[in-house]
Amino acid sequence: ILNVEQSPQSLHVQEGDSTNFTCSFPSSNFYALHWYRWETAKSPEALFVMTLNGDEKKKGRISATLNTKEGYSYLYIKGSQPEDSATYLCAKGTNDYKLSFGAGTTVTVRA
Amino acid sequence: SAVISQKPSRDICQRGTSLTIQCQVDSQVTMMFWYRQQPGQSLTLIATANQGSEATYESGFVIDKFPISRPNLTFSTLTVSNMSPEDSSIYLCSVSSAYTGELFFGEGSRLTVL
């Protein structure tokens, strides 16, 4: 993998259902993996910054895991709610403070 | 955390014109970052704006097209010069936390070039 890739590009979830999606990244020169949530007409907001292989982080109903050796991270949303509708961006950080972003996964939660 | 105010929030511009985007941060920061998201694409770093020195541009971005000012530690501007429809994008300014490395973003400037 040469670039940060996110899949799927979009998904629709029924309210109350759980879902997850993937961020894949080059495992070389890894410093950190970021997740951001970007709601329409708002600023992107950081969810997690993970640095260690095997890291798991949780914020409310949202959690993330990290595998730096194989170069992937999963974001999980448990019991999706309409307010979870947003585009979720992941970004790989290298030691020069720069972030390389994926194109995002757009989640739409249907009531 | 940091609160970032960005303006304009959106604009419709004519081909060949230039537009300046302003970014104000509520605290002093060393580096400010300018990103662009073209439709369907990833957020891409344009340049890093350093106070007291010239901005550092990423591959594919040049100062003549995207001149940046950084007059003090809380303010920066990005100008999109001689615009074409390909410049239609969301432009975001951001700063990073010295502790966590996470980015704080402005709300973005959505430019449409006709």
CSV table of C-alpha atoms in Angstrom, one decimal:
chain,number,residue,atom,x,y,z
A,1,ILE,CA,0.0,0.0,0.0
A,2,LEU,CA,1.4,3.3,-1.1
A,3,ASN,CA,-1.2,5.7,0.3
A,4,VAL,CA,-3.8,5.8,3.1
A,5,GLU,CA,-6.9,4.1,1.9
A,6,GLN,CA,-10.3,3.9,3.5
A,7,SER,CA,-13.1,1.5,2.8
A,8,PRO,CA,-15.9,1.5,2.1
A,9,GLN,CA,-16.3,5.0,0.6
A,10,SER,CA,-19.8,5.2,2.1
A,11,LEU,CA,-22.2,3.1,4.0
A,12,HIS,CA,-25.8,3.3,5.3
A,13,VAL,CA,-26.7,2.0,8.7
A,14,GLN,CA,-30.0,1.5,10.4
A,15,GLU,CA,-30.3,3.3,13.7
A,16,GLY,CA,-29.3,1.0,16.5
A,17,ASP,CA,-27.1,-1.2,14.4
A,18,SER,CA,-23.4,-1.4,14.8
A,19,THR,CA,-20.9,-0.9,12.0
A,20,ASN,CA,-17.2,-0.7,11.3
A,21,PHE,CA,-14.9,0.4,8.5
A,22,THR,CA,-11.2,0.2,7.6
A,23,CYS,CA,-8.2,2.4,7.2
A,24,SER,CA,-5.2,0.9,5.5
A,25,PHE,CA,-1.8,2.6,5.4
A,26,PRO,CA,1.9,2.0,4.5
A,27,SER,CA,3.4,0.4,7.6
A,28,SER,CA,6.8,1.9,7.0
A,29,ASN,CA,7.9,5.1,8.8
A,30,PHE,CA,4.9,5.0,11.1
A,31,TYR,CA,4.5,7.5,13.9
A,32,ALA,CA,0.8,7.8,14.6
A,33,LEU,CA,-2.7,7.0,13.3
A,34,HIS,CA,-5.4,9.7,13.6
A,35,TRP,CA,-9.2,9.4,13.3
A,36,TYR,CA,-11.3,12.5,12.7
A,37,ARG,CA,-15.1,13.0,12.4
A,38,TRP,CA,-16.3,15.6,9.9
A,39,GLU,CA,-19.9,16.6,10.1
A,40,THR,CA,-21.4,18.7,7.4
A,41,ALA,CA,-20.8,22.5,7.8
A,42,LYS,CA,-18.5,21.8,10.8
A,43,SER,CA,-14.8,21.5,11.5
A,44,PRO,CA,-13.2,18.1,11.4
A,45,GLU,CA,-12.9,16.9,15.0
A,46,ALA,CA,-10.2,14.5,16.3
A,47,LEU,CA,-11.5,11.2,17.7
A,48,PHE,CA,-8.4,9.3,18.4
A,49,VAL,CA,-4.6,9.5,18.0
A,50,MET,CA,-3.0,6.1,18.3
A,51,THR,CA,0.7,5.3,18.3
A,52,LEU,CA,1.3,1.8,19.5
A,53,ASN,CA,0.7,-1.5,17.8
A,54,GLY,CA,-2.3,-3.2,19.4
A,55,ASP,CA,-3.7,0.1,20.7
A,56,GLU,CA,-7.4,0.2,21.3
A,57,LYS,CA,-9.2,3.5,22.1
A,58,LYS,CA,-12.8,4.2,23.0
A,59,LYS,CA,-14.9,7.3,23.2
A,60,GLY,CA,-18.5,6.6,24.1
A,61,ARG,CA,-19.9,4.2,21.5
A,62,ILE,CA,-17.0,4.7,19.1
A,63,SER,CA,-13.8,2.7,19.4
A,64,ALA,CA,-10.7,2.0,17.2
A,65,THR,CA,-8.0,-0.5,17.0
A,66,LEU,CA,-4.5,-0.3,15.4
A,67,ASN,CA,-2.2,-2.8,13.8
A,68,THR,CA,1.0,-1.1,12.7
A,69,LYS,CA,2.7,-4.2,11.5
A,70,GLU,CA,0.2,-5.0,8.9
A,71,GLY,CA,-0.9,-1.4,8.4
A,72,TYR,CA,-4.6,-1.1,9.2
A,73,SER,CA,-7.0,0.4,11.7
A,74,TYR,CA,-10.6,-0.3,12.3
A,75,LEU,CA,-13.2,2.2,13.6
A,76,TYR,CA,-16.3,0.7,15.2
A,77,ILE,CA,-19.6,2.5,16.0
A,78,LYS,CA,-21.8,0.6,18.4
A,79,GLY,CA,-25.6,1.2,18.3
A,80,SER,CA,-25.5,3.9,15.6
A,81,GLN,CA,-27.5,7.1,16.2
A,82,PRO,CA,-28.4,9.8,13.6
A,83,GLU,CA,-25.8,12.1,15.2
A,84,ASP,CA,-23.1,9.6,14.1
A,85,SER,CA,-23.8,10.6,10.5
A,86,ALA,CA,-20.6,12.1,9.3
A,87,THR,CA,-17.5,11.5,7.2
A,88,TYR,CA,-14.8,9.7,9.1
A,89,LEU,CA,-11.2,10.4,8.1
A,90,CYS,CA,-8.1,8.6,9.0
A,91,ALA,CA,-4.6,9.9,8.7
A,92,LYS,CA,-1.1,8.5,9.1
A,93,GLY,CA,1.5,10.6,10.8
A,94,THR,CA,5.2,10.4,10.2
A,95,ASN,CA,7.9,11.8,12.4
A,96,ASP,CA,8.0,15.1,10.4
A,97,TYR,CA,4.6,16.1,11.9
A,98,LYS,CA,2.8,15.8,8.6
A,99,LEU,CA,-0.4,13.8,8.1
A,100,SER,CA,-1.5,11.8,5.0
A,101,PHE,CA,-5.2,11.5,4.9
A,102,GLY,CA,-7.5,8.9,3.4
A,103,ALA,CA,-10.5,10.0,1.4
A,104,GLY,CA,-12.9,9.2,4.2
A,105,THR,CA,-15.9,6.9,4.9
A,106,THR,CA,-19.2,8.7,4.8
A,107,VAL,CA,-21.7,7.1,7.3
A,108,THR,CA,-25.4,7.8,7.0
A,109,VAL,CA,-27.5,6.6,9.9
A,110,ARG,CA,-31.2,6.0,9.0
A,111,ALA,CA,-33.8,6.5,11.7
B,1,SER,CA,-7.6,22.7,22.3
B,2,ALA,CA,-7.7,25.6,19.9
B,3,VAL,CA,-10.5,27.6,18.4
B,4,ILE,CA,-10.0,28.5,14.8
B,5,SER,CA,-12.0,31.1,12.9
B,6,GLN,CA,-11.9,31.0,9.1
B,7,LYS,CA,-13.5,33.2,6.5
B,8,PRO,CA,-15.1,33.3,4.1
B,9,SER,CA,-17.0,30.2,4.8
B,10,ARG,CA,-17.9,29.9,1.1
B,11,ASP,CA,-17.6,31.9,-2.1
B,12,ILE,CA,-18.4,31.7,-5.7
B,13,CYS,CA,-15.5,33.1,-7.8
B,14,GLN,CA,-14.9,33.9,-11.5
B,15,ARG,CA,-12.2,32.2,-13.4
B,16,GLY,CA,-9.0,34.2,-13.4
B,17,THR,CA,-9.6,36.1,-10.1
B,18,SER,CA,-7.9,35.6,-6.8
B,19,LEU,CA,-9.4,35.1,-3.3
B,20,THR,CA,-7.8,35.4,0.1
B,21,ILE,CA,-8.8,33.2,3.0
B,22,GLN,CA,-8.2,34.3,6.5
B,23,CYS,CA,-7.5,32.1,9.5
B,24,GLN,CA,-7.5,33.3,13.1
B,25,VAL,CA,-6.5,31.2,16.1
B,26,ASP,CA,-7.4,31.9,19.7
B,27,SER,CA,-3.9,31.1,20.9
B,28,GLN,CA,-0.3,31.6,19.8
B,29,VAL,CA,1.0,28.7,17.6
B,30,THR,CA,4.3,28.2,15.9
B,31,MET,CA,3.0,26.4,12.8
B,32,MET,CA,-0.3,26.7,10.9
B,33,PHE,CA,-1.2,24.3,8.2
B,34,TRP,CA,-3.3,24.9,5.0
B,35,TYR,CA,-5.2,21.9,3.5
B,36,ARG,CA,-7.3,21.4,0.5
B,37,GLN,CA,-10.0,18.9,-0.3
B,38,GLN,CA,-11.0,18.6,-3.9
B,39,PRO,CA,-14.4,16.9,-4.5
B,40,GLY,CA,-14.1,13.1,-3.8
B,41,GLN,CA,-10.4,13.4,-2.8
B,42,SER,CA,-8.4,13.2,0.4
B,43,LEU,CA,-7.4,16.2,2.5
B,44,THR,CA,-4.1,17.3,1.0
B,45,LEU,CA,-1.5,19.5,2.7
B,46,ILE,CA,-0.8,22.6,0.7
B,47,ALA,CA,1.8,24.3,2.9
B,48,THR,CA,3.0,25.0,6.4
B,49,ALA,CA,2.9,28.6,7.5
B,50,ASN,CA,5.7,29.6,9.9
B,51,GLN,CA,5.7,32.9,11.7
B,52,GLY,CA,8.7,35.0,10.6
B,53,SER,CA,9.8,32.9,7.7
B,54,GLU,CA,8.4,31.8,4.3
B,55,ALA,CA,5.9,29.1,4.1
B,56,THR,CA,7.0,25.6,3.3
B,57,TYR,CA,5.1,24.1,0.3
B,58,GLU,CA,4.3,20.5,-0.5
B,59,SER,CA,5.1,18.9,-3.8
B,60,GLY,CA,2.7,20.1,-6.4
B,61,PHE,CA,2.0,23.5,-4.7
B,62,VAL,CA,3.8,26.7,-5.5
B,63,ILE,CA,4.0,30.1,-3.9
B,64,ASP,CA,2.9,32.0,-7.0
B,65,LYS,CA,-0.4,30.0,-7.0
B,66,PHE,CA,-0.9,29.9,-3.2
B,67,PRO,CA,0.8,32.8,-1.6
B,68,ILE,CA,0.7,32.6,2.2
B,69,SER,CA,1.1,35.3,4.8
B,70,ARG,CA,1.9,34.7,8.5
B,71,PRO,CA,2.2,38.2,10.1
B,72,ASN,CA,2.0,37.0,13.7
B,73,LEU,CA,1.5,33.8,15.9
B,74,THR,CA,-2.3,33.8,15.7
B,75,PHE,CA,-3.1,34.7,12.1
B,76,SER,CA,-2.5,33.5,8.6
B,77,THR,CA,-3.9,34.0,5.1
B,78,LEU,CA,-3.9,31.8,2.0
B,79,THR,CA,-4.5,33.3,-1.4
B,80,VAL,CA,-5.7,31.2,-4.3
B,81,SER,CA,-4.5,33.1,-7.3
B,82,ASN,CA,-5.7,33.1,-10.9
B,83,MET,CA,-8.4,30.6,-10.1
B,84,SER,CA,-9.6,27.9,-12.5
B,85,PRO,CA,-12.5,25.5,-12.0
B,86,GLU,CA,-9.9,22.9,-10.8
B,87,ASP,CA,-9.4,25.1,-7.7
B,88,SER,CA,-13.0,24.5,-6.6
B,89,SER,CA,-12.4,22.9,-3.2
B,90,ILE,CA,-12.7,23.2,0.5
B,91,TYR,CA,-9.7,24.9,2.0
B,92,LEU,CA,-9.0,24.3,5.7
B,93,CYS,CA,-6.5,25.8,8.1
B,94,SER,CA,-5.3,23.9,11.1
B,95,VAL,CA,-3.0,23.8,14.0
B,96,SER,CA,-1.6,20.9,15.9
B,97,SER,CA,-1.6,20.1,19.6
B,98,ALA,CA,1.9,20.1,21.0
B,99,TYR,CA,0.9,17.3,23.4
B,100,THR,CA,-1.2,14.9,21.4
B,101,GLY,CA,-0.3,15.9,17.8
B,102,GLU,CA,-4.0,16.0,16.9
B,103,LEU,CA,-5.1,18.7,14.5
B,104,PHE,CA,-7.6,21.4,15.2
B,105,PHE,CA,-9.3,22.7,12.1
B,106,GLY,CA,-11.3,25.8,11.1
B,107,GLU,CA,-14.7,25.2,9.6
B,108,GLY,CA,-13.3,25.5,6.1
B,109,SER,CA,-13.8,27.8,3.1
B,110,ARG,CA,-15.8,26.2,0.3
B,111,LEU,CA,-14.8,27.8,-3.0
B,112,THR,CA,-16.6,27.3,-6.3
B,113,VAL,CA,-14.9,28.6,-9.4
B,114,LEU,CA,-17.0,29.2,-12.4
